[in-house]
PDB file of C-alpha atoms (C1' of nucleotides) in Angstrom:
ATOM      1  CA  MET A   1     -14.868  -5.441   9.776  1.00 39.00           C
ATOM      2  CA  GLY A   2     -14.845  -9.139  10.251  1.00 37.00           C
ATOM      3  CA  PHE A   3     -11.409  -9.005  11.742  1.00 37.00           C
ATOM      4  CA  GLU A   4     -12.607  -7.014  14.697  1.00 36.00           C
ATOM      5  CA  ASP A   5     -15.557  -9.295  15.148  1.00 38.00           C
ATOM      6  CA  GLY A   6     -13.304 -12.285  15.237  1.00 36.00           C
ATOM      7  CA  CYS A   7     -11.005 -10.677  17.744  1.00 37.00           C
ATOM      8  CA  ASN A   8     -13.610 -10.108  20.369  1.00 37.00           C
ATOM      9  CA  ILE A   9     -12.209 -12.884  22.499  1.00 33.00           C
ATOM     10  CA  GLY A  10     -10.297 -11.017  25.096  1.00 34.00           C
ATOM     11  CA  LEU A  11      -6.949 -11.869  23.651  1.00 35.00           C
ATOM     12  CA  VAL A  12      -4.175  -9.519  22.698  1.00 35.00           C
ATOM     13  CA  LEU A  13      -2.356 -10.142  19.500  1.00 37.00           C
ATOM     14  CA  GLY A  14       1.150  -8.986  18.855  1.00 39.00           C
ATOM     15  CA  LEU A  15       2.350  -9.713  15.419  1.00 41.00           C
ATOM     16  CA  GLY A  16       5.082  -8.391  13.200  1.00 41.00           C
ATOM     17  CA  PHE A  17       6.127  -8.814   9.651  1.00 41.00           C
ATOM     18  CA  THR A  18       9.606  -9.188   8.419  1.00 38.00           C
ATOM     19  CA  SER A  19       9.648 -11.624   5.630  1.00 37.00           C
ATOM     20  CA  THR A  20       7.555  -9.648   3.232  1.00 38.00           C
ATOM     21  CA  LEU A  21       9.750  -6.611   3.163  1.00 37.00           C
ATOM     22  CA  GLU A  22      13.100  -6.225   1.592  1.00 37.00           C
ATOM     23  CA  THR A  23      15.469  -3.323   1.580  1.00 35.00           C
ATOM     24  CA  PRO A  24      15.986  -1.907  -1.863  1.00 35.00           C
ATOM     25  CA  SER A  25      19.405  -1.259  -3.212  1.00 35.00           C
ATOM     26  CA  LYS A  26      20.384   2.301  -2.480  1.00 34.00           C
ATOM     27  CA  SER A  27      23.301   2.286  -4.832  1.00 33.00           C
ATOM     28  CA  ALA A  28      21.408   3.813  -7.667  1.00 34.00           C
ATOM     29  CA  THR A  29      19.208   6.191  -5.752  1.00 35.00           C
ATOM     30  CA  ASN A  30      19.541   9.048  -3.385  1.00 36.00           C
ATOM     31  CA  GLN A  31      16.155   8.573  -1.862  1.00 37.00           C
ATOM     32  CA  SER A  32      15.328   8.350   1.774  1.00 37.00           C
ATOM     33  CA  PRO A  33      16.720   5.156   3.285  1.00 33.00           C
ATOM     34  CA  LYS A  34      13.723   4.683   5.514  1.00 36.00           C
ATOM     35  CA  LYS A  35      11.553   3.447   2.685  1.00 38.00           C
ATOM     36  CA  PRO A  36      11.195  -0.319   2.558  1.00 39.00           C
ATOM     37  CA  CYS A  37      10.817  -1.980  -0.768  1.00 38.00           C
ATOM     38  CA  LEU A  38       7.985  -4.413  -0.731  1.00 37.00           C
ATOM     39  CA  SER A  39       8.712  -7.656  -2.428  1.00 41.00           C
ATOM     40  CA  PHE A  40       5.115  -7.979  -3.364  1.00 37.00           C
ATOM     41  CA  GLU A  41       4.730  -7.641  -7.046  1.00 37.00           C
ATOM     42  CA  PRO A  42       1.189  -6.988  -8.191  1.00 35.00           C
ATOM     43  CA  SER A  43       0.893  -7.074 -11.886  1.00 37.00           C
ATOM     44  CA  LEU A  44      -0.273  -4.120 -13.842  1.00 34.00           C
ATOM     45  CA  THR A  45      -1.997  -4.761 -17.061  1.00 35.00           C
ATOM     46  CA  LEU A  46      -3.086  -2.185 -19.476  1.00 34.00           C
ATOM     47  CA  GLY A  47      -5.265  -3.258 -22.290  1.00 34.00           C
ATOM     48  CA  PHE A  48      -5.287  -1.592 -25.561  1.00 33.00           C
ATOM     49  CA  SER A  49      -8.348   0.486 -25.960  1.00 32.00           C
ATOM     50  CA  GLY A  50      -9.557   2.726 -28.640  1.00 31.00           C
ATOM     51  CA  GLU A  51      -8.342   5.606 -26.567  1.00 34.00           C
ATOM     52  CA  SER A  52      -4.832   4.232 -26.366  1.00 34.00           C
ATOM     53  CA  TYR A  53      -4.806   3.907 -30.065  1.00 33.00           C
ATOM     54  CA  GLN A  54      -5.916   7.486 -30.350  1.00 35.00           C
ATOM     55  CA  VAL A  55      -3.159   8.576 -28.037  1.00 35.00           C
ATOM     56  CA  LEU A  56      -0.575   6.880 -30.184  1.00 34.00           C
ATOM     57  CA  LYS A  57      -2.002   8.409 -33.263  1.00 34.00           C
ATOM     58  CA  LYS A  58      -1.876  11.830 -31.708  1.00 35.00           C
ATOM     59  CA  ILE A  59       1.679  11.310 -30.628  1.00 35.00           C
ATOM     60  CA  ASP A  60       2.560  10.543 -34.175  1.00 35.00           C
ATOM     61  CA  ASN A  61       0.781  13.615 -35.307  1.00 35.00           C
ATOM     62  CA  ILE A  62       2.835  15.930 -33.165  1.00 35.00           C
ATOM     63  CA  LYS A  63       6.183  14.367 -33.880  1.00 34.00           C
ATOM     64  CA  GLY A  64       6.934  17.067 -36.369  1.00 31.00           C
ATOM     65  CA  LEU A  65       6.131  19.742 -33.846  1.00 34.00           C
ATOM     66  CA  GLU A  66       8.511  18.136 -31.369  1.00 36.00           C
ATOM     67  CA  GLU A  67      11.344  18.215 -33.856  1.00 32.00           C
ATOM     68  CA  SER A  68      10.681  21.805 -34.722  1.00 32.00           C
ATOM     69  CA  ILE A  69      10.789  22.887 -31.099  1.00 34.00           C
ATOM     70  CA  GLY A  70      14.081  21.251 -30.320  1.00 31.00           C
ATOM     71  CA  ALA A  71      15.647  18.360 -28.549  1.00 33.00           C
ATOM     72  CA  ASP A  72      15.613  20.019 -25.143  1.00 36.00           C
ATOM     73  CA  LEU A  73      11.838  20.055 -25.234  1.00 37.00           C
ATOM     74  CA  TYR A  74      11.497  16.371 -25.834  1.00 38.00           C
ATOM     75  CA  GLN A  75       8.638  16.068 -23.406  1.00 39.00           C
ATOM     76  CA  GLN A  76       6.490  18.225 -25.520  1.00 37.00           C
ATOM     77  CA  SER A  77       5.897  15.281 -27.774  1.00 37.00           C
ATOM     78  CA  SER A  78       4.883  13.107 -24.888  1.00 37.00           C
ATOM     79  CA  PRO A  79       1.435  11.736 -24.329  1.00 35.00           C
ATOM     80  CA  HIS A  80       1.098  14.538 -21.867  1.00 36.00           C
ATOM     81  CA  SER A  81       0.633  16.825 -24.766  1.00 37.00           C
ATOM     82  CA  VAL A  82      -2.419  14.791 -25.478  1.00 37.00           C
ATOM     83  CA  SER A  83      -3.345  14.585 -21.854  1.00 37.00           C
ATOM     84  CA  SER A  84      -2.408  17.946 -20.512  1.00 39.00           C
ATOM     85  CA  PHE A  85      -5.541  18.288 -18.529  1.00 41.00           C
ATOM     86  CA  SER A  86      -5.395  21.257 -16.244  1.00 38.00           C
ATOM     87  CA  SER A  87      -9.169  20.985 -15.916  1.00 37.00           C
ATOM     88  CA  GLY A  88      -9.449  24.457 -14.561  1.00 35.00           C
ATOM     89  CA  ARG A  89      -7.650  23.594 -11.321  1.00 37.00           C
ATOM     90  CA  VAL A  90      -4.712  25.561 -10.069  1.00 37.00           C
ATOM     91  CA  LYS A  91      -1.562  24.261 -11.640  1.00 38.00           C
ATOM     92  CA  ARG A  92       0.902  22.780  -9.217  1.00 40.00           C
ATOM     93  CA  GLU A  93       3.907  24.608 -10.529  1.00 37.00           C
ATOM     94  CA  ARG A  94       6.104  23.885  -7.533  1.00 38.00           C
ATOM     95  CA  ASP A  95       6.538  20.397  -8.867  1.00 40.00           C
ATOM     96  CA  PHE A  96       8.127  21.611 -12.012  1.00 41.00           C
ATOM     97  CA  SER A  97      11.518  22.943 -12.753  1.00 42.00           C
ATOM     98  CA  SER A  98      11.651  26.032 -14.910  1.00 41.00           C
ATOM     99  CA  GLU A  99      12.224  23.791 -17.889  1.00 44.00           C
ATOM    100  CA  GLU A 100       9.223  21.702 -17.021  1.00 44.00           C
ATOM    101  CA  VAL A 101       7.062  24.773 -16.550  1.00 41.00           C
ATOM    102  CA  GLU A 102       8.063  25.928 -19.971  1.00 41.00           C
ATOM    103  CA  ILE A 103       7.287  22.515 -21.374  1.00 42.00           C
ATOM    104  CA  GLU A 104       3.965  22.544 -19.609  1.00 40.00           C
ATOM    105  CA  ARG A 105       3.158  25.938 -20.994  1.00 39.00           C
ATOM    106  CA  ILE A 106       3.966  24.944 -24.535  1.00 36.00           C
ATOM    107  CA  SER A 107       2.345  21.559 -24.361  1.00 39.00           C
ATOM    108  CA  SER A 108      -0.802  23.024 -22.934  1.00 35.00           C
ATOM    109  CA  ARG A 109      -1.029  25.106 -26.006  1.00 33.00           C
ATOM    110  CA  ALA A 110      -1.049  21.967 -28.081  1.00 34.00           C
ATOM    111  CA  SER A 111      -3.416  20.042 -25.867  1.00 38.00           C
ATOM    112  CA  ASP A 112      -5.993  22.466 -24.624  1.00 38.00           C
ATOM    113  CA  GLU A 113      -7.620  22.414 -27.966  1.00 39.00           C
ATOM    114  CA  ASP A 114      -8.388  19.052 -29.406  1.00 40.00           C
ATOM    115  CA  GLU A 115      -9.995  18.355 -32.716  1.00 40.00           C
ATOM    116  CA  ASP A 116     -13.398  19.060 -31.233  1.00 40.00           C
ATOM    117  CA  GLY A 117     -12.290  22.481 -30.195  1.00 39.00           C
ATOM    118  CA  LEU A 118     -12.869  21.777 -26.512  1.00 39.00           C
ATOM    119  CA  ILE A 119     -10.879  23.953 -24.184  1.00 43.00           C
ATOM    120  CA  ASN A 120      -9.309  22.635 -20.976  1.00 47.00           C
ATOM    121  CA  ALA A 121     -11.040  19.288 -21.225  1.00 54.00           C
ATOM    122  CA  ARG A 122      -9.367  16.968 -18.756  1.00 62.00           C
ATOM    123  CA  LYS A 123      -8.505  13.796 -20.535  1.00 73.00           C
ATOM    124  CA  LYS A 124      -7.141  10.733 -18.890  1.00 79.00           C
ATOM    125  CA  LEU A 125      -3.758   9.563 -19.931  1.00 85.00           C
ATOM    126  CA  ARG A 126      -3.439   5.851 -20.483  1.00 91.00           C
ATOM    127  CA  LEU A 127       0.102   4.687 -20.585  1.00 92.00           C
ATOM    128  CA  THR A 128       0.973   2.372 -23.420  1.00 92.00           C
ATOM    129  CA  LYS A 129       2.023  -1.213 -22.803  1.00 91.00           C
ATOM    130  CA  GLU A 130       5.587  -0.338 -23.569  1.00 91.00           C
ATOM    131  CA  GLN A 131       5.593   2.585 -21.170  1.00 92.00           C
ATOM    132  CA  SER A 132       4.023   0.533 -18.402  1.00 93.00           C
ATOM    133  CA  ALA A 133       6.438  -2.323 -18.949  1.00 92.00           C
ATOM    134  CA  LEU A 134       9.446  -0.065 -18.764  1.00 92.00           C
ATOM    135  CA  LEU A 135       8.130   1.684 -15.682  1.00 94.00           C
ATOM    136  CA  GLU A 136       7.468  -1.663 -14.036  1.00 92.00           C
ATOM    137  CA  GLU A 137      10.936  -2.840 -14.888  1.00 92.00           C
ATOM    138  CA  SER A 138      12.404   0.285 -13.400  1.00 92.00           C
ATOM    139  CA  PHE A 139      10.226  -0.045 -10.325  1.00 93.00           C
ATOM    140  CA  LYS A 140      11.507  -3.556  -9.755  1.00 90.00           C
ATOM    141  CA  GLN A 141      15.024  -2.205  -9.623  1.00 89.00           C
ATOM    142  CA  HIS A 142      14.233   0.646  -7.280  1.00 89.00           C
ATOM    143  CA  SER A 143      10.894   1.822  -5.990  1.00 90.00           C
ATOM    144  CA  THR A 144      12.043   5.414  -5.815  1.00 90.00           C
ATOM    145  CA  LEU A 145      13.872   7.556  -8.311  1.00 90.00           C
ATOM    146  CA  ASN A 146      16.438  10.263  -7.978  1.00 90.00           C
ATOM    147  CA  PRO A 147      16.060  13.296 -10.250  1.00 89.00           C
ATOM    148  CA  LYS A 148      18.529  12.007 -12.822  1.00 89.00           C
ATOM    149  CA  GLN A 149      16.838   8.648 -13.050  1.00 90.00           C
ATOM    150  CA  LYS A 150      13.515  10.378 -13.328  1.00 91.00           C
ATOM    151  CA  GLN A 151      14.751  12.585 -16.126  1.00 91.00           C
ATOM    152  CA  ALA A 152      16.303   9.675 -17.975  1.00 91.00           C
ATOM    153  CA  LEU A 153      13.221   7.555 -17.654  1.00 91.00           C
ATOM    154  CA  ALA A 154      10.986  10.382 -18.764  1.00 92.00           C
ATOM    155  CA  ARG A 155      13.186  10.973 -21.764  1.00 91.00           C
ATOM    156  CA  GLN A 156      13.116   7.293 -22.582  1.00 92.00           C
ATOM    157  CA  LEU A 157       9.361   7.073 -22.261  1.00 92.00           C
ATOM    158  CA  ASN A 158       8.541  10.370 -23.896  1.00 91.00           C
ATOM    159  CA  LEU A 159       6.822  11.465 -20.722  1.00 91.00           C
ATOM    160  CA  ARG A 160       7.254  14.440 -18.466  1.00 91.00           C
ATOM    161  CA  PRO A 161       9.357  13.828 -15.345  1.00 91.00           C
ATOM    162  CA  ARG A 162       6.332  14.750 -13.310  1.00 91.00           C
ATOM    163  CA  GLN A 163       4.376  11.937 -14.950  1.00 92.00           C
ATOM    164  CA  VAL A 164       7.104   9.457 -14.120  1.00 93.00           C
ATOM    165  CA  GLU A 165       7.161  10.726 -10.563  1.00 93.00           C
ATOM    166  CA  VAL A 166       3.383  10.394 -10.253  1.00 93.00           C
ATOM    167  CA  TRP A 167       3.464   6.903 -11.682  1.00 94.00           C
ATOM    168  CA  PHE A 168       6.024   5.840  -9.078  1.00 95.00           C
ATOM    169  CA  GLN A 169       4.041   7.435  -6.287  1.00 93.00           C
ATOM    170  CA  ASN A 170       0.857   5.695  -7.330  1.00 93.00           C
ATOM    171  CA  ARG A 171       2.739   2.466  -7.850  1.00 92.00           C
ATOM    172  CA  ARG A 172       4.128   2.592  -4.310  1.00 92.00           C
ATOM    173  CA  ALA A 173       0.669   3.325  -3.005  1.00 92.00           C
ATOM    174  CA  ARG A 174      -0.784   0.338  -4.819  1.00 91.00           C
ATOM    175  CA  THR A 175       1.983  -1.894  -3.527  1.00 91.00           C
ATOM    176  CA  LYS A 176       1.387  -0.718  -0.003  1.00 91.00           C
ATOM    177  CA  LEU A 177      -2.340  -1.237  -0.309  1.00 90.00           C
ATOM    178  CA  LYS A 178      -1.815  -4.746  -1.613  1.00 88.00           C
ATOM    179  CA  GLN A 179       0.590  -5.552   1.182  1.00 89.00           C
ATOM    180  CA  THR A 180      -1.884  -4.202   3.715  1.00 88.00           C
ATOM    181  CA  GLU A 181      -4.508  -6.527   2.331  1.00 87.00           C
ATOM    182  CA  VAL A 182      -2.124  -9.465   2.600  1.00 87.00           C
ATOM    183  CA  ASP A 183      -1.255  -8.503   6.188  1.00 88.00           C
ATOM    184  CA  CYS A 184      -4.916  -8.209   7.015  1.00 87.00           C
ATOM    185  CA  GLU A 185      -5.611 -11.694   5.711  1.00 87.00           C
ATOM    186  CA  PHE A 186      -2.706 -13.058   7.699  1.00 89.00           C
ATOM    187  CA  LEU A 187      -3.942 -11.409  10.894  1.00 90.00           C
ATOM    188  CA  LYS A 188      -7.409 -12.771  10.288  1.00 89.00           C
ATOM    189  CA  LYS A 189      -5.999 -16.274  10.134  1.00 91.00           C
ATOM    190  CA  CYS A 190      -3.968 -15.664  13.287  1.00 94.00           C
ATOM    191  CA  CYS A 191      -7.083 -14.439  15.020  1.00 93.00           C
ATOM    192  CA  GLU A 192      -8.994 -17.534  13.980  1.00 94.00           C
ATOM    193  CA  THR A 193      -6.217 -19.775  15.253  1.00 96.00           C
ATOM    194  CA  LEU A 194      -6.082 -17.985  18.588  1.00 96.00           C
ATOM    195  CA  THR A 195      -9.850 -18.107  18.866  1.00 96.00           C
ATOM    196  CA  ASP A 196      -9.775 -21.853  18.423  1.00 96.00           C
ATOM    197  CA  GLU A 197      -6.958 -22.174  20.934  1.00 97.00           C
ATOM    198  CA  ASN A 198      -8.842 -20.036  23.410  1.00 97.00           C
ATOM    199  CA  ARG A 199     -11.953 -22.129  22.953  1.00 96.00           C
ATOM    200  CA  ARG A 200      -9.977 -25.307  23.523  1.00 97.00           C
ATOM    201  CA  LEU A 201      -8.378 -23.957  26.688  1.00 97.00           C
ATOM    202  CA  GLN A 202     -11.720 -22.769  28.028  1.00 97.00           C
ATOM    203  CA  LYS A 203     -13.132 -26.228  27.507  1.00 96.00           C
ATOM    204  CA  GLU A 204     -10.168 -27.788  29.243  1.00 96.00           C
ATOM    205  CA  LEU A 205     -10.619 -25.401  32.136  1.00 96.00           C
ATOM    206  CA  GLN A 206     -14.248 -26.408  32.460  1.00 95.00           C
ATOM    207  CA  GLU A 207     -13.269 -30.050  32.570  1.00 95.00           C
ATOM    208  CA  LEU A 208     -10.730 -29.337  35.259  1.00 94.00           C
ATOM    209  CA  LYS A 209     -13.282 -27.465  37.322  1.00 93.00           C
ATOM    210  CA  ALA A 210     -15.777 -30.288  36.992  1.00 92.00           C
ATOM    211  CA  LEU A 211     -13.156 -32.791  37.998  1.00 91.00           C
ATOM    212  CA  LYS A 212     -12.194 -30.700  40.970  1.00 87.00           C
ATOM    213  CA  LEU A 213     -15.763 -30.643  42.222  1.00 87.00           C
ATOM    214  CA  ALA A 214     -15.905 -34.406  41.967  1.00 85.00           C
ATOM    215  CA  GLN A 215     -12.829 -34.840  44.151  1.00 76.00           C
ATOM    216  CA  PRO A 216     -12.860 -35.350  47.934  1.00 69.00           C
ATOM    217  CA  LEU A 217     -12.510 -32.213  49.978  1.00 66.00           C
ATOM    218  CA  TYR A 218      -8.911 -32.761  50.921  1.00 63.00           C
ATOM    219  CA  MET A 219      -7.975 -32.924  47.307  1.00 63.00           C
ATOM    220  CA  GLN A 220      -9.739 -29.716  46.389  1.00 58.00           C
ATOM    221  CA  MET A 221      -6.632 -27.652  46.552  1.00 56.00           C
ATOM    222  CA  PRO A 222      -4.907 -25.777  43.835  1.00 55.00           C
ATOM    223  CA  ALA A 223      -2.336 -27.943  42.178  1.00 51.00           C
ATOM    224  CA  ALA A 224       0.334 -25.408  42.892  1.00 49.00           C
ATOM    225  CA  THR A 225      -0.182 -25.674  46.667  1.00 49.00           C
ATOM    226  CA  LEU A 226      -0.977 -29.351  46.899  1.00 46.00           C
ATOM    227  CA  THR A 227       2.016 -30.792  48.642  1.00 48.00           C
ATOM    228  CA  MET A 228       0.610 -33.639  50.680  1.00 49.00           C
ATOM    229  CA  CYS A 229       0.439 -37.132  49.330  1.00 50.00           C
ATOM    230  CA  PRO A 230      -3.150 -38.358  49.813  1.00 48.00           C
ATOM    231  CA  SER A 231      -2.112 -41.939  50.352  1.00 50.00           C
ATOM    232  CA  CYS A 232       0.888 -41.712  52.636  1.00 48.00           C
ATOM    233  CA  GLU A 233      -0.036 -38.253  53.973  1.00 46.00           C
ATOM    234  CA  ARG A 234       3.493 -37.059  53.740  1.00 48.00           C
ATOM    235  CA  ILE A 235       4.011 -33.362  53.172  1.00 46.00           C
ATOM    236  CA  GLY A 236       6.317 -32.513  50.376  1.00 44.00           C
ATOM    237  CA  GLY A 237       8.093 -29.267  49.562  1.00 41.00           C
ATOM    238  CA  VAL A 238       7.379 -27.307  46.452  1.00 39.00           C
ATOM    239  CA  GLY A 239      10.908 -26.652  45.382  1.00 37.00           C
ATOM    240  CA  ASP A 240      12.221 -30.221  45.240  1.00 39.00           C
ATOM    241  CA  SER A 241       9.332 -31.754  43.457  1.00 38.00           C
ATOM    242  CA  ALA A 242      11.470 -33.383  40.819  1.00 37.00           C
ATOM    243  CA  THR A 243      13.158 -35.671  43.270  1.00 37.00           C
ATOM    244  CA  LYS A 244      11.089 -36.221  46.372  1.00 37.00           C
ATOM    245  CA  THR A 245       7.573 -34.907  46.394  1.00 37.00           C
ATOM    246  CA  PRO A 246       4.759 -37.107  45.264  1.00 36.00           C
ATOM    247  CA  PHE A 247       2.893 -34.098  43.938  1.00 39.00           C
ATOM    248  CA  SER A 248       4.287 -31.409  41.825  1.00 37.00           C
ATOM    249  CA  MET A 249       3.205 -28.432  39.841  1.00 37.00           C
ATOM    250  CA  VAL A 250       2.246 -29.166  36.339  1.00 39.00           C
ATOM    251  CA  PRO A 251       4.526 -27.091  34.152  1.00 38.00           C
ATOM    252  CA  LYS A 252       2.034 -26.801  31.360  1.00 39.00           C
ATOM    253  CA  PRO A 253      -1.690 -26.354  31.650  1.00 38.00           C
ATOM    254  CA  HIS A 254      -2.333 -29.840  30.501  1.00 37.00           C
ATOM    255  CA  PHE A 255      -4.934 -31.993  32.084  1.00 36.00           C
ATOM    256  CA  TYR A 256      -3.700 -33.441  35.352  1.00 36.00           C
ATOM    257  CA  ASN A 257      -5.613 -36.319  36.843  1.00 40.00           C
ATOM    258  CA  PRO A 258      -4.448 -37.221  40.335  1.00 34.00           C
ATOM    259  CA  PHE A 259      -6.290 -40.497  40.119  1.00 35.00           C
ATOM    260  CA  ALA A 260      -4.454 -41.478  37.045  1.00 37.00           C
ATOM    261  CA  ASN A 261      -1.250 -40.487  38.812  1.00 38.00           C
ATOM    262  CA  PRO A 262      -1.347 -42.225  42.163  1.00 34.00           C
ATOM    263  CA  SER A 263       1.432 -41.566  44.564  1.00 35.00           C
ATOM    264  CA  ALA A 264       3.780 -43.923  42.897  1.00 33.00           C
ATOM    265  CA  ALA A 265       6.670 -42.018  44.323  1.00 33.00           C
ATOM    266  CA  CYS A 266       5.661 -43.002  47.812  1.00 35.00           C
TER     267      CYS A 266
ATOM    268  C1'  DC B   1     -25.423   2.985 -14.642  1.00 90.14           C
ATOM    269  C1'  DG B   2     -22.577   1.787 -10.803  1.00 90.14           C
ATOM    270  C1'  DG B   3     -18.221   0.269  -9.489  1.00 90.14           C
ATOM    271  C1'  DG B   4     -13.286  -0.396 -10.443  1.00 90.14           C
ATOM    272  C1'  DT B   5      -8.957   1.471 -12.177  1.00 90.14           C
ATOM    273  C1'  DC B   6      -5.559   4.822 -12.524  1.00 90.14           C
ATOM    274  C1'  DA B   7      -3.333   9.332 -13.744  1.00 90.14           C
ATOM    275  C1'  DA B   8      -3.087  13.419 -11.487  1.00 90.14           C
ATOM    276  C1'  DG B   9      -4.041  17.306  -7.995  1.00 90.14           C
ATOM    277  C1'  DC B  10      -3.727  19.015  -3.278  1.00 90.14           C
ATOM    278  C1'  DG B  11      -2.125  19.525   1.409  1.00 90.14           C
ATOM    279  C1'  DG B  12       0.805  18.204   5.051  1.00 90.14           C
ATOM    280  C1'  DA B  13       5.121  16.098   6.780  1.00 90.14           C
ATOM    281  C1'  DT B  14       9.945  15.430   6.445  1.00 90.14           C
ATOM    282  C1'  DC B  15      14.614  16.251   5.311  1.00 90.14           C
ATOM    283  C1'  DA B  16      18.915  18.296   3.715  1.00 90.14           C
TER     284       DA B  16
ATOM    285  C1'  DT C   1      13.152  26.797   1.924  1.00 90.14           C
ATOM    286  C1'  DG C   2      12.722  23.848  -1.822  1.00 90.14           C
ATOM    287  C1'  DA C   3      12.353  19.036  -3.083  1.00 90.14           C
ATOM    288  C1'  DT C   4      10.138  14.904  -2.335  1.00 90.14           C
ATOM    289  C1'  DC C   5       7.181  11.751  -0.238  1.00 90.14           C
ATOM    290  C1'  DC C   6       2.666  10.095   1.300  1.00 90.14           C
ATOM    291  C1'  DG C   7      -2.368  10.040   2.104  1.00 90.14           C
ATOM    292  C1'  DC C   8      -6.452  11.392   0.363  1.00 90.14           C
ATOM    293  C1'  DT C   9      -9.188  12.804  -3.275  1.00 90.14           C
ATOM    294  C1'  DT C  10     -10.874  13.854  -7.973  1.00 90.14           C
ATOM    295  C1'  DG C  11     -12.172  12.912 -12.475  1.00 90.14           C
ATOM    296  C1'  DA C  12     -11.837  10.327 -16.888  1.00 90.14           C
ATOM    297  C1'  DC C  13     -12.398   6.058 -18.669  1.00 90.14           C
ATOM    298  C1'  DC C  14     -13.643   1.153 -18.937  1.00 90.14           C
ATOM    299  C1'  DC C  15     -16.490  -2.801 -18.138  1.00 90.14           C
ATOM    300  C1'  DG C  16     -20.199  -5.927 -16.806  1.00 90.14           C
TER     301       DG C  16
END
DNA sequence: CGGGTCAAGCGGATCA
DNA sequence: TGATCCGCTTGACCCG
């Protein structure tokens, strides 16, 4: 990655992020408090495709079936019934309550056979605009759901609770991925800045070294130990440089030219 | 046809 | 021990 290439400068970066994360309100959820809610809000857009239209049509077609089964099996009418794609894989029944398993069992009956007579064809569910919008709205309020919220949302959206749960999981994953990309870009810029700074300091060091070689021998001492004034040849202490000594340590690694700073204090 | 998107499955970790 | 989360992956679908 380019980031690693750019960092090959012998510097150590220590960076943290605080401003991009915000703690979600826990009042309406019983989820783990350790989860940060990212303020980043990538937009999700779902276009209407022919498939979506088909899904809606199929939903309409099974409305009557839903009513005949009963209100407690509301999910049966959900798009899942059109997209109940077990695809031959082992069903993950531990994610379902007994009610959900029953719903799954019944809905599979309605979905495993489509009009083409295909059995167990895994079809991809595309959420409608309305479903996505409502899920997004709910996600803005809290990025995790407690079981009651999940149930309510599923009922509202005509989806299975499991589908709502999956949508939230994938949504969190997308948010995290997006935030990681943002962090990566930020670190790249930091790395570039530090590279430039390092280059500048190296150049300054070279200039200092060249200047030092050009000086007379008695001046070729480290600035930190240079305590004798070259003009009056008085020895000054290191500790009281602010008041008495003609030479003092430079607090910052800025260019120090002894010729431009003659022993005016003498 | 290849790559992107996204719903969903699976396995492991964590927690009450 | 069950519920839930996350990371990784799969597979269907869409698009240029």
